C-alpha cells in the first residue's frame, strides 16, 4: 500500500511540476553526496577497545553519518549502537549499486569456540528456515512482507587462527526480483565481538567476498583486549558459543536489522523504478540514476549540519 501511495504521489508531482522537482532532486542528490565526510587511516572505535584501520578500497563514515544514510536515506529503523560504516571508495551512498559494511560491537563476553568444528550447518539451516516460517505471520501483522531463507550464500566458516566467524545468507523478501545478501562477520575479542554486516544484494556477492580479508584485517583490538588475552579469573564468558552466533540467538536483533536494512533500500529502488516508468511514459526523458524518489529526497533528506 505504501508503494502504491508513493507511486501516485510521484505521478501527481510529475504532472504538476516535473521539471522543478527534477532539478531540485538532482541538486539534493549532489548536495547529499558532497555532504558525506569520509575518513581514511586509523579510526578509534567508540566501543570494544579497538581501532579500525580503514582498509584499501574503502572509506569510513562515522556513527552520525552512517545513521543518517541507513535511517534517513535508506529508510531503516534507528540503530544508536552503530559505530560507523565502510563504504567502497568508488561508490557513493545514493547509487543504485551502493553497498556498505556496518560496524557494531556487542560486549557479550568471551565467546568460547570449542564447538566450532562440531556444528552441522546444514541442520542449522533447516532449523533457521523453520523459525522464519513461524515468524512470518507476526512480521506480516507488523506491516513487513514475509521473507524466505533461500540458503547459505557462503557457508559458515570459523577461522580459528584469526578468531573470526563469517557466513552469508541469501534471502528473498516478498515478491522482490532481486534477493538480499546478508553477509556477516564476527571478530572475537576478550570481552565481546565486533559485528560487521554487509548490506548488499545477492548479485554483489563476488564483490563483497573479494573484500572480506581486507575488512577482517581492518579491526585491531587494543593491547590486552585480544581474544588471546582472556583471563578466566576475571573475565566473563559469553552465554553463547560459535553455533549460537550463527543461529542468531544472541544477536537476533542485529541480524534482523541487517536484513531490514537492505530490504528498506530495495523498497526505495523499487519506487525509483516506478518513478522512472512514469517519466518515460509521459515525458520520454532519460532515466536518472538516483536511489530514492526525488520528492522524498527534496523534502526529507536534509544533510546533517556540522556543529559550530
mmCIF file of C-alpha atoms in Angstrom:
data_model
loop_
_atom_site.group_PDB
_atom_site.id
_atom_site.type_symbol
_atom_site.label_atom_id
_atom_site.label_comp_id
_atom_site.label_asym_id
_atom_site.label_seq_id
_atom_site.Cartn_x
_atom_site.Cartn_y
_atom_site.Cartn_z
ATOM 1 C CA UNK A 1 0.000 0.000 0.000
ATOM 2 C CA UNK A 2 2.844 2.424 0.853
ATOM 3 C CA UNK A 3 4.438 1.728 -2.510
ATOM 4 C CA UNK A 4 1.150 2.438 -4.238
ATOM 5 C CA UNK A 5 0.570 5.713 -2.399
ATOM 6 C CA UNK A 6 4.055 6.948 -3.115
ATOM 7 C CA UNK A 7 3.765 5.929 -6.748
ATOM 8 C CA UNK A 8 0.607 8.011 -7.175
ATOM 9 C CA UNK A 9 2.180 10.888 -5.266
ATOM 10 C CA UNK A 10 5.041 10.844 -7.747
ATOM 11 C CA UNK A 11 2.577 10.559 -10.615
ATOM 12 C CA UNK A 12 0.733 13.680 -9.474
ATOM 13 C CA UNK A 13 4.007 15.512 -8.892
ATOM 14 C CA UNK A 14 5.159 14.633 -12.388
ATOM 15 C CA UNK A 15 2.061 16.219 -13.900
ATOM 16 C CA UNK A 16 2.087 19.393 -11.797
ATOM 17 C CA UNK A 17 5.758 20.278 -11.557
ATOM 18 C CA UNK A 18 8.019 17.739 -13.182
ATOM 19 C CA UNK A 19 10.878 19.995 -14.251
ATOM 20 C CA UNK A 20 11.137 21.896 -10.984
ATOM 21 C CA UNK A 21 11.060 18.756 -8.830
ATOM 22 C CA UNK A 22 13.580 17.001 -11.063
ATOM 23 C CA UNK A 23 16.015 19.922 -10.869
ATOM 24 C CA UNK A 24 15.593 20.204 -7.090
ATOM 25 C CA UNK A 25 16.114 16.458 -6.660
ATOM 26 C CA UNK A 26 19.274 16.478 -8.763
ATOM 27 C CA UNK A 27 20.716 19.287 -6.663
ATOM 28 C CA UNK A 28 19.692 17.468 -3.478
ATOM 29 C CA UNK A 29 21.381 14.224 -4.522
ATOM 30 C CA UNK A 30 24.588 16.054 -5.365
ATOM 31 C CA UNK A 31 24.404 18.026 -2.116
ATOM 32 C CA UNK A 32 23.889 14.902 -0.042
ATOM 33 C CA UNK A 33 26.771 13.049 -1.671
ATOM 34 C CA UNK A 34 29.070 16.047 -1.155
ATOM 35 C CA UNK A 35 27.970 16.340 2.491
ATOM 36 C CA UNK A 36 29.427 12.933 3.349
ATOM 37 C CA UNK A 37 32.624 13.448 5.358
ATOM 38 C CA UNK A 38 34.601 10.306 4.608
ATOM 39 C CA UNK A 39 37.675 9.371 6.614
ATOM 40 C CA UNK A 40 40.672 7.146 5.959
ATOM 41 C CA UNK A 41 43.539 5.939 8.099
ATOM 42 C CA UNK A 42 43.196 4.849 11.728
ATOM 43 C CA UNK A 43 39.843 5.362 13.459
ATOM 44 C CA UNK A 44 39.498 4.798 17.207
ATOM 45 C CA UNK A 45 36.193 2.956 17.645
ATOM 46 C CA UNK A 46 33.831 4.226 20.332
ATOM 47 C CA UNK A 47 33.196 0.759 21.775
ATOM 48 C CA UNK A 48 35.005 -2.537 22.101
ATOM 49 C CA UNK A 49 38.510 -1.253 22.883
ATOM 50 C CA UNK A 50 39.570 -1.446 19.269
ATOM 51 C CA UNK A 51 40.798 0.506 16.268
ATOM 52 C CA UNK A 52 39.653 0.431 12.675
ATOM 53 C CA UNK A 53 42.416 0.657 10.094
ATOM 54 C CA UNK A 54 40.352 1.689 7.090
ATOM 55 C CA UNK A 55 41.248 -0.979 4.506
ATOM 56 C CA UNK A 56 42.390 -0.302 0.974
ATOM 57 C CA UNK A 57 39.437 0.241 -1.337
ATOM 58 C CA UNK A 58 37.173 1.684 1.387
ATOM 59 C CA UNK A 59 36.312 4.944 3.121
ATOM 60 C CA UNK A 60 34.766 5.383 6.567
ATOM 61 C CA UNK A 61 31.585 7.155 7.660
ATOM 62 C CA UNK A 62 31.247 7.984 11.362
ATOM 63 C CA UNK A 63 28.294 6.928 13.511
ATOM 64 C CA UNK A 64 26.189 10.044 12.894
ATOM 65 C CA UNK A 65 26.554 9.945 9.136
ATOM 66 C CA UNK A 66 26.051 6.175 8.990
ATOM 67 C CA UNK A 67 22.809 6.547 10.923
ATOM 68 C CA UNK A 68 21.740 9.299 8.527
ATOM 69 C CA UNK A 69 22.390 7.075 5.494
ATOM 70 C CA UNK A 70 20.722 3.992 6.941
ATOM 71 C CA UNK A 71 17.733 5.700 8.541
ATOM 72 C CA UNK A 72 17.016 8.875 6.560
ATOM 73 C CA UNK A 73 18.244 7.902 3.100
ATOM 74 C CA UNK A 74 17.602 4.165 3.036
ATOM 75 C CA UNK A 75 14.504 4.216 5.265
ATOM 76 C CA UNK A 76 15.599 1.830 8.018
ATOM 77 C CA UNK A 77 14.955 1.703 11.778
ATOM 78 C CA UNK A 78 17.183 3.784 14.025
ATOM 79 C CA UNK A 79 20.221 1.989 15.441
ATOM 80 C CA UNK A 80 22.024 4.044 18.069
ATOM 81 C CA UNK A 81 24.613 1.286 18.583
ATOM 82 C CA UNK A 82 26.181 1.686 15.149
ATOM 83 C CA UNK A 83 29.840 2.741 15.289
ATOM 84 C CA UNK A 84 30.214 3.601 11.629
ATOM 85 C CA UNK A 85 30.316 2.090 8.167
ATOM 86 C CA UNK A 86 32.811 1.150 5.478
ATOM 87 C CA UNK A 87 31.806 2.312 2.001
ATOM 88 C CA UNK A 88 33.625 1.193 -1.178
ATOM 89 C CA UNK A 89 35.835 4.085 -2.272
ATOM 90 C CA UNK A 90 34.441 4.089 -5.818
ATOM 91 C CA UNK A 91 30.799 4.357 -4.713
ATOM 92 C CA UNK A 92 28.550 6.895 -3.029
ATOM 93 C CA UNK A 93 25.552 6.205 -0.805
ATOM 94 C CA UNK A 94 22.833 7.076 -3.333
ATOM 95 C CA UNK A 95 23.861 4.954 -6.291
ATOM 96 C CA UNK A 96 21.725 2.031 -7.377
ATOM 97 C CA UNK A 97 24.662 -0.312 -6.708
ATOM 98 C CA UNK A 98 25.619 1.268 -3.369
ATOM 99 C CA UNK A 99 26.562 -1.132 -0.574
ATOM 100 C CA UNK A 100 28.499 -0.975 2.681
ATOM 101 C CA UNK A 101 29.636 -2.755 5.822
ATOM 102 C CA UNK A 102 28.017 -1.601 9.042
ATOM 103 C CA UNK A 103 30.122 -1.822 12.218
ATOM 104 C CA UNK A 104 28.712 -2.550 15.676
ATOM 105 C CA UNK A 105 30.018 -4.051 18.900
ATOM 106 C CA UNK A 106 28.443 -6.394 21.432
ATOM 107 C CA UNK A 107 30.187 -6.723 24.789
ATOM 108 C CA UNK A 108 28.665 -10.126 25.446
ATOM 109 C CA UNK A 109 31.831 -11.510 26.964
ATOM 110 C CA UNK A 110 34.370 -14.112 25.859
ATOM 111 C CA UNK A 111 32.863 -16.410 23.211
ATOM 112 C CA UNK A 112 34.164 -19.950 23.602
ATOM 113 C CA UNK A 113 34.944 -21.571 20.269
ATOM 114 C CA UNK A 114 35.120 -25.212 21.380
ATOM 115 C CA UNK A 115 32.095 -26.186 19.297
ATOM 116 C CA UNK A 116 33.280 -24.618 16.031
ATOM 117 C CA UNK A 117 34.246 -27.872 14.333
ATOM 118 C CA UNK A 118 31.274 -29.883 15.599
ATOM 119 C CA UNK A 119 28.399 -27.853 14.145
ATOM 120 C CA UNK A 120 26.140 -29.311 11.465
ATOM 121 C CA UNK A 121 25.412 -26.155 9.469
ATOM 122 C CA UNK A 122 23.043 -27.925 7.083
ATOM 123 C CA UNK A 123 20.860 -28.954 10.002
ATOM 124 C CA UNK A 124 21.133 -25.451 11.421
ATOM 125 C CA UNK A 125 19.977 -24.024 8.077
ATOM 126 C CA UNK A 126 16.843 -26.191 8.184
ATOM 127 C CA UNK A 127 16.133 -25.053 11.736
ATOM 128 C CA UNK A 128 16.536 -21.375 10.823
ATOM 129 C CA UNK A 129 14.204 -21.806 7.836
ATOM 130 C CA UNK A 130 11.605 -23.360 10.129
ATOM 131 C CA UNK A 131 11.916 -20.469 12.606
ATOM 132 C CA UNK A 132 11.471 -17.944 9.802
ATOM 133 C CA UNK A 133 8.225 -19.596 8.729
ATOM 134 C CA UNK A 134 6.984 -19.324 12.305
ATOM 135 C CA UNK A 135 7.956 -15.648 12.472
ATOM 136 C CA UNK A 136 6.408 -14.594 9.147
ATOM 137 C CA UNK A 137 2.782 -14.220 10.353
ATOM 138 C CA UNK A 138 3.923 -11.761 13.039
ATOM 139 C CA UNK A 139 6.047 -9.853 10.510
ATOM 140 C CA UNK A 140 3.088 -9.540 8.169
ATOM 141 C CA UNK A 141 0.926 -8.334 11.054
ATOM 142 C CA UNK A 142 3.516 -5.628 11.803
ATOM 143 C CA UNK A 143 3.394 -4.424 8.202
ATOM 144 C CA UNK A 144 6.515 -6.139 6.896
ATOM 145 C CA UNK A 145 6.485 -8.615 3.994
ATOM 146 C CA UNK A 146 7.216 -12.268 4.604
ATOM 147 C CA UNK A 147 10.691 -13.493 3.769
ATOM 148 C CA UNK A 148 12.351 -16.763 2.890
ATOM 149 C CA UNK A 149 15.855 -18.003 3.575
ATOM 150 C CA UNK A 150 16.992 -19.446 0.249
ATOM 151 C CA UNK A 151 20.190 -20.901 1.673
ATOM 152 C CA UNK A 152 23.773 -20.189 2.580
ATOM 153 C CA UNK A 153 25.296 -17.716 0.122
ATOM 154 C CA UNK A 154 28.546 -18.620 1.839
ATOM 155 C CA UNK A 155 28.575 -21.496 4.310
ATOM 156 C CA UNK A 156 29.580 -20.607 7.890
ATOM 157 C CA UNK A 157 33.302 -20.801 8.471
ATOM 158 C CA UNK A 158 35.300 -20.114 11.618
ATOM 159 C CA UNK A 159 38.911 -19.046 11.191
ATOM 160 C CA UNK A 160 40.416 -20.376 14.396
ATOM 161 C CA UNK A 161 43.724 -18.592 13.832
ATOM 162 C CA UNK A 162 42.236 -15.134 13.236
ATOM 163 C CA UNK A 163 39.307 -15.736 15.630
ATOM 164 C CA UNK A 164 36.811 -14.575 13.024
ATOM 165 C CA UNK A 165 33.484 -16.153 12.147
ATOM 166 C CA UNK A 166 31.842 -15.453 8.813
ATOM 167 C CA UNK A 167 28.806 -16.624 6.932
ATOM 168 C CA UNK A 168 26.299 -15.336 4.401
ATOM 169 C CA UNK A 169 22.622 -15.899 3.738
ATOM 170 C CA UNK A 170 20.615 -15.435 0.570
ATOM 171 C CA UNK A 171 17.171 -14.096 1.447
ATOM 172 C CA UNK A 172 14.082 -13.397 -0.606
ATOM 173 C CA UNK A 173 11.629 -10.739 0.596
ATOM 174 C CA UNK A 174 8.058 -10.963 -0.640
ATOM 175 C CA UNK A 175 7.984 -10.896 -4.427
ATOM 176 C CA UNK A 176 11.268 -8.993 -4.883
ATOM 177 C CA UNK A 177 13.027 -9.975 -8.088
ATOM 178 C CA UNK A 178 16.490 -9.467 -6.559
ATOM 179 C CA UNK A 179 17.426 -11.415 -3.456
ATOM 180 C CA UNK A 180 19.148 -9.867 -0.453
ATOM 181 C CA UNK A 181 22.683 -10.741 0.596
ATOM 182 C CA UNK A 182 23.169 -10.861 4.353
ATOM 183 C CA UNK A 183 26.946 -11.313 4.833
ATOM 184 C CA UNK A 184 28.042 -11.333 8.476
ATOM 185 C CA UNK A 185 31.405 -11.235 10.198
ATOM 186 C CA UNK A 186 32.115 -11.632 13.910
ATOM 187 C CA UNK A 187 35.573 -10.612 15.097
ATOM 188 C CA UNK A 188 36.072 -12.195 18.517
ATOM 189 C CA UNK A 189 37.837 -10.367 21.328
ATOM 190 C CA UNK A 190 38.447 -10.801 25.024
ATOM 191 C CA UNK A 191 35.211 -9.138 26.163
ATOM 192 C CA UNK A 192 32.925 -9.293 23.164
ATOM 193 C CA UNK A 193 32.677 -9.277 19.377
ATOM 194 C CA UNK A 194 32.795 -6.695 16.628
ATOM 195 C CA UNK A 195 29.873 -7.151 14.260
ATOM 196 C CA UNK A 196 30.403 -6.323 10.613
ATOM 197 C CA UNK A 197 27.450 -6.789 8.287
ATOM 198 C CA UNK A 198 27.491 -6.293 4.538
ATOM 199 C CA UNK A 199 24.367 -4.528 3.279
ATOM 200 C CA UNK A 200 24.210 -5.578 -0.375
ATOM 201 C CA UNK A 201 22.253 -7.597 -2.886
ATOM 202 C CA UNK A 202 22.985 -11.165 -3.912
ATOM 203 C CA UNK A 203 24.490 -10.114 -7.252
ATOM 204 C CA UNK A 204 27.206 -8.282 -5.331
ATOM 205 C CA UNK A 205 28.378 -11.423 -3.517
ATOM 206 C CA UNK A 206 31.637 -11.726 -5.550
ATOM 207 C CA UNK A 207 32.460 -8.068 -4.877
ATOM 208 C CA UNK A 208 31.694 -8.366 -1.159
ATOM 209 C CA UNK A 209 33.503 -11.672 -0.812
ATOM 210 C CA UNK A 210 36.560 -10.295 -2.592
ATOM 211 C CA UNK A 211 36.916 -7.686 0.158
ATOM 212 C CA UNK A 212 36.359 -9.925 3.176
ATOM 213 C CA UNK A 213 40.023 -10.487 4.065
ATOM 214 C CA UNK A 214 40.796 -6.760 3.940
ATOM 215 C CA UNK A 215 37.771 -5.947 6.099
ATOM 216 C CA UNK A 216 38.588 -8.653 8.652
ATOM 217 C CA UNK A 217 42.151 -7.400 8.970
ATOM 218 C CA UNK A 218 40.963 -3.822 9.494
ATOM 219 C CA UNK A 219 39.798 -4.454 13.085
ATOM 220 C CA UNK A 220 42.549 -4.365 15.684
ATOM 221 C CA UNK A 221 41.953 -4.795 19.418
ATOM 222 C CA UNK A 222 43.914 -2.657 21.866
ATOM 223 C CA UNK A 223 46.795 -4.215 23.720
ATOM 224 C CA UNK A 224 45.473 -6.668 26.290
ATOM 225 C CA UNK A 225 41.991 -6.831 24.722
ATOM 226 C CA UNK A 226 42.521 -9.532 22.076
ATOM 227 C CA UNK A 227 40.956 -12.981 22.240
ATOM 228 C CA UNK A 228 44.263 -14.477 23.370
ATOM 229 C CA UNK A 229 44.337 -12.138 26.390
ATOM 230 C CA UNK A 230 41.358 -13.867 28.053
ATOM 231 C CA UNK A 231 41.741 -14.269 31.808
ATOM 232 C CA UNK A 232 39.493 -16.960 33.263
ATOM 233 C CA UNK A 233 39.886 -15.472 36.745
ATOM 234 C CA UNK A 234 38.410 -12.078 35.900
ATOM 235 C CA UNK A 235 36.658 -12.169 32.513
ATOM 236 C CA UNK A 236 33.054 -13.053 31.762
ATOM 237 C CA UNK A 237 32.269 -15.969 29.469
ATOM 238 C CA UNK A 238 29.501 -15.312 26.945
ATOM 239 C CA UNK A 239 26.286 -17.288 27.206
ATOM 240 C CA UNK A 240 26.610 -18.479 23.604
ATOM 241 C CA UNK A 241 29.318 -20.147 21.572
ATOM 242 C CA UNK A 242 30.101 -20.101 17.840
ATOM 243 C CA UNK A 243 26.974 -22.049 16.937
ATOM 244 C CA UNK A 244 24.786 -19.591 18.836
ATOM 245 C CA UNK A 245 26.235 -16.632 16.942
ATOM 246 C CA UNK A 246 25.415 -18.161 13.556
ATOM 247 C CA UNK A 247 21.957 -19.273 14.654
ATOM 248 C CA UNK A 248 21.301 -15.718 15.724
ATOM 249 C CA UNK A 249 20.038 -16.483 19.210
ATOM 250 C CA UNK A 250 22.214 -13.839 20.843
ATOM 251 C CA UNK A 251 22.466 -11.342 18.006
ATOM 252 C CA UNK A 252 18.984 -11.789 16.612
ATOM 253 C CA UNK A 253 18.237 -8.081 16.826
ATOM 254 C CA UNK A 254 21.374 -7.084 14.960
ATOM 255 C CA UNK A 255 20.994 -9.787 12.313
ATOM 256 C CA UNK A 256 17.359 -8.873 11.744
ATOM 257 C CA UNK A 257 18.287 -5.225 11.372
ATOM 258 C CA UNK A 258 20.928 -6.042 8.764
ATOM 259 C CA UNK A 259 18.267 -7.819 6.735
ATOM 260 C CA UNK A 260 15.777 -4.984 7.093
ATOM 261 C CA UNK A 261 18.454 -2.507 6.046
ATOM 262 C CA UNK A 262 18.773 -3.914 2.599
ATOM 263 C CA UNK A 263 15.079 -4.545 2.255
ATOM 264 C CA UNK A 264 14.382 -0.913 3.065
ATOM 265 C CA UNK A 265 16.819 0.129 0.386
ATOM 266 C CA UNK A 266 15.180 -2.141 -2.177
ATOM 267 C CA UNK A 267 11.810 -0.506 -1.482
ATOM 268 C CA UNK A 268 13.393 2.804 -2.405
ATOM 269 C CA UNK A 269 14.932 1.343 -5.540
ATOM 270 C CA UNK A 270 11.588 -0.186 -6.489
ATOM 271 C CA UNK A 271 9.931 3.210 -6.167
ATOM 272 C CA UNK A 272 12.636 4.770 -8.297
ATOM 273 C CA UNK A 273 11.885 2.224 -10.987
ATOM 274 C CA UNK A 274 8.214 3.196 -10.806
ATOM 275 C CA UNK A 275 9.138 6.881 -10.969
ATOM 276 C CA UNK A 276 11.364 6.232 -13.986
ATOM 277 C CA UNK A 277 8.477 4.456 -15.691
ATOM 278 C CA UNK A 278 6.199 7.468 -15.123
ATOM 279 C CA UNK A 279 8.813 9.856 -16.553
ATOM 280 C CA UNK A 280 9.482 7.677 -19.561
ATOM 281 C CA UNK A 281 5.793 7.205 -20.320
ATOM 282 C CA UNK A 282 4.745 10.837 -20.003
ATOM 283 C CA UNK A 283 7.887 12.774 -20.858
ATOM 284 C CA UNK A 284 10.216 10.500 -22.782
ATOM 285 C CA UNK A 285 13.108 11.665 -20.591
ATOM 286 C CA UNK A 286 16.261 9.667 -19.993
ATOM 287 C CA UNK A 287 16.256 7.863 -16.628
ATOM 288 C CA UNK A 288 18.224 9.478 -13.810
ATOM 289 C CA UNK A 289 20.375 7.375 -11.531
ATOM 290 C CA UNK A 290 19.057 8.085 -8.051
ATOM 291 C CA UNK A 291 18.232 5.786 -5.159
ATOM 292 C CA UNK A 292 15.187 7.483 -3.679
ATOM 293 C CA UNK A 293 12.176 9.219 -5.251
ATOM 294 C CA UNK A 294 13.051 12.844 -5.999
ATOM 295 C CA UNK A 295 10.182 14.190 -3.912
ATOM 296 C CA UNK A 296 11.335 12.191 -0.918
ATOM 297 C CA UNK A 297 14.916 13.393 -1.267
ATOM 298 C CA UNK A 298 13.933 17.034 -1.655
ATOM 299 C CA UNK A 299 11.570 17.040 1.319
ATOM 300 C CA UNK A 300 13.111 14.592 3.775
ATOM 301 C CA UNK A 301 16.791 14.005 3.188
ATOM 302 C CA UNK A 302 18.437 17.136 4.589
ATOM 303 C CA UNK A 303 22.183 16.553 5.144
ATOM 304 C CA UNK A 304 23.293 16.626 8.797
ATOM 305 C CA UNK A 305 24.637 20.002 9.851
ATOM 306 C CA UNK A 306 28.067 20.347 11.396
ATOM 307 C CA UNK A 307 28.150 21.679 14.940
ATOM 308 C CA UNK A 308 29.762 25.106 15.324
#
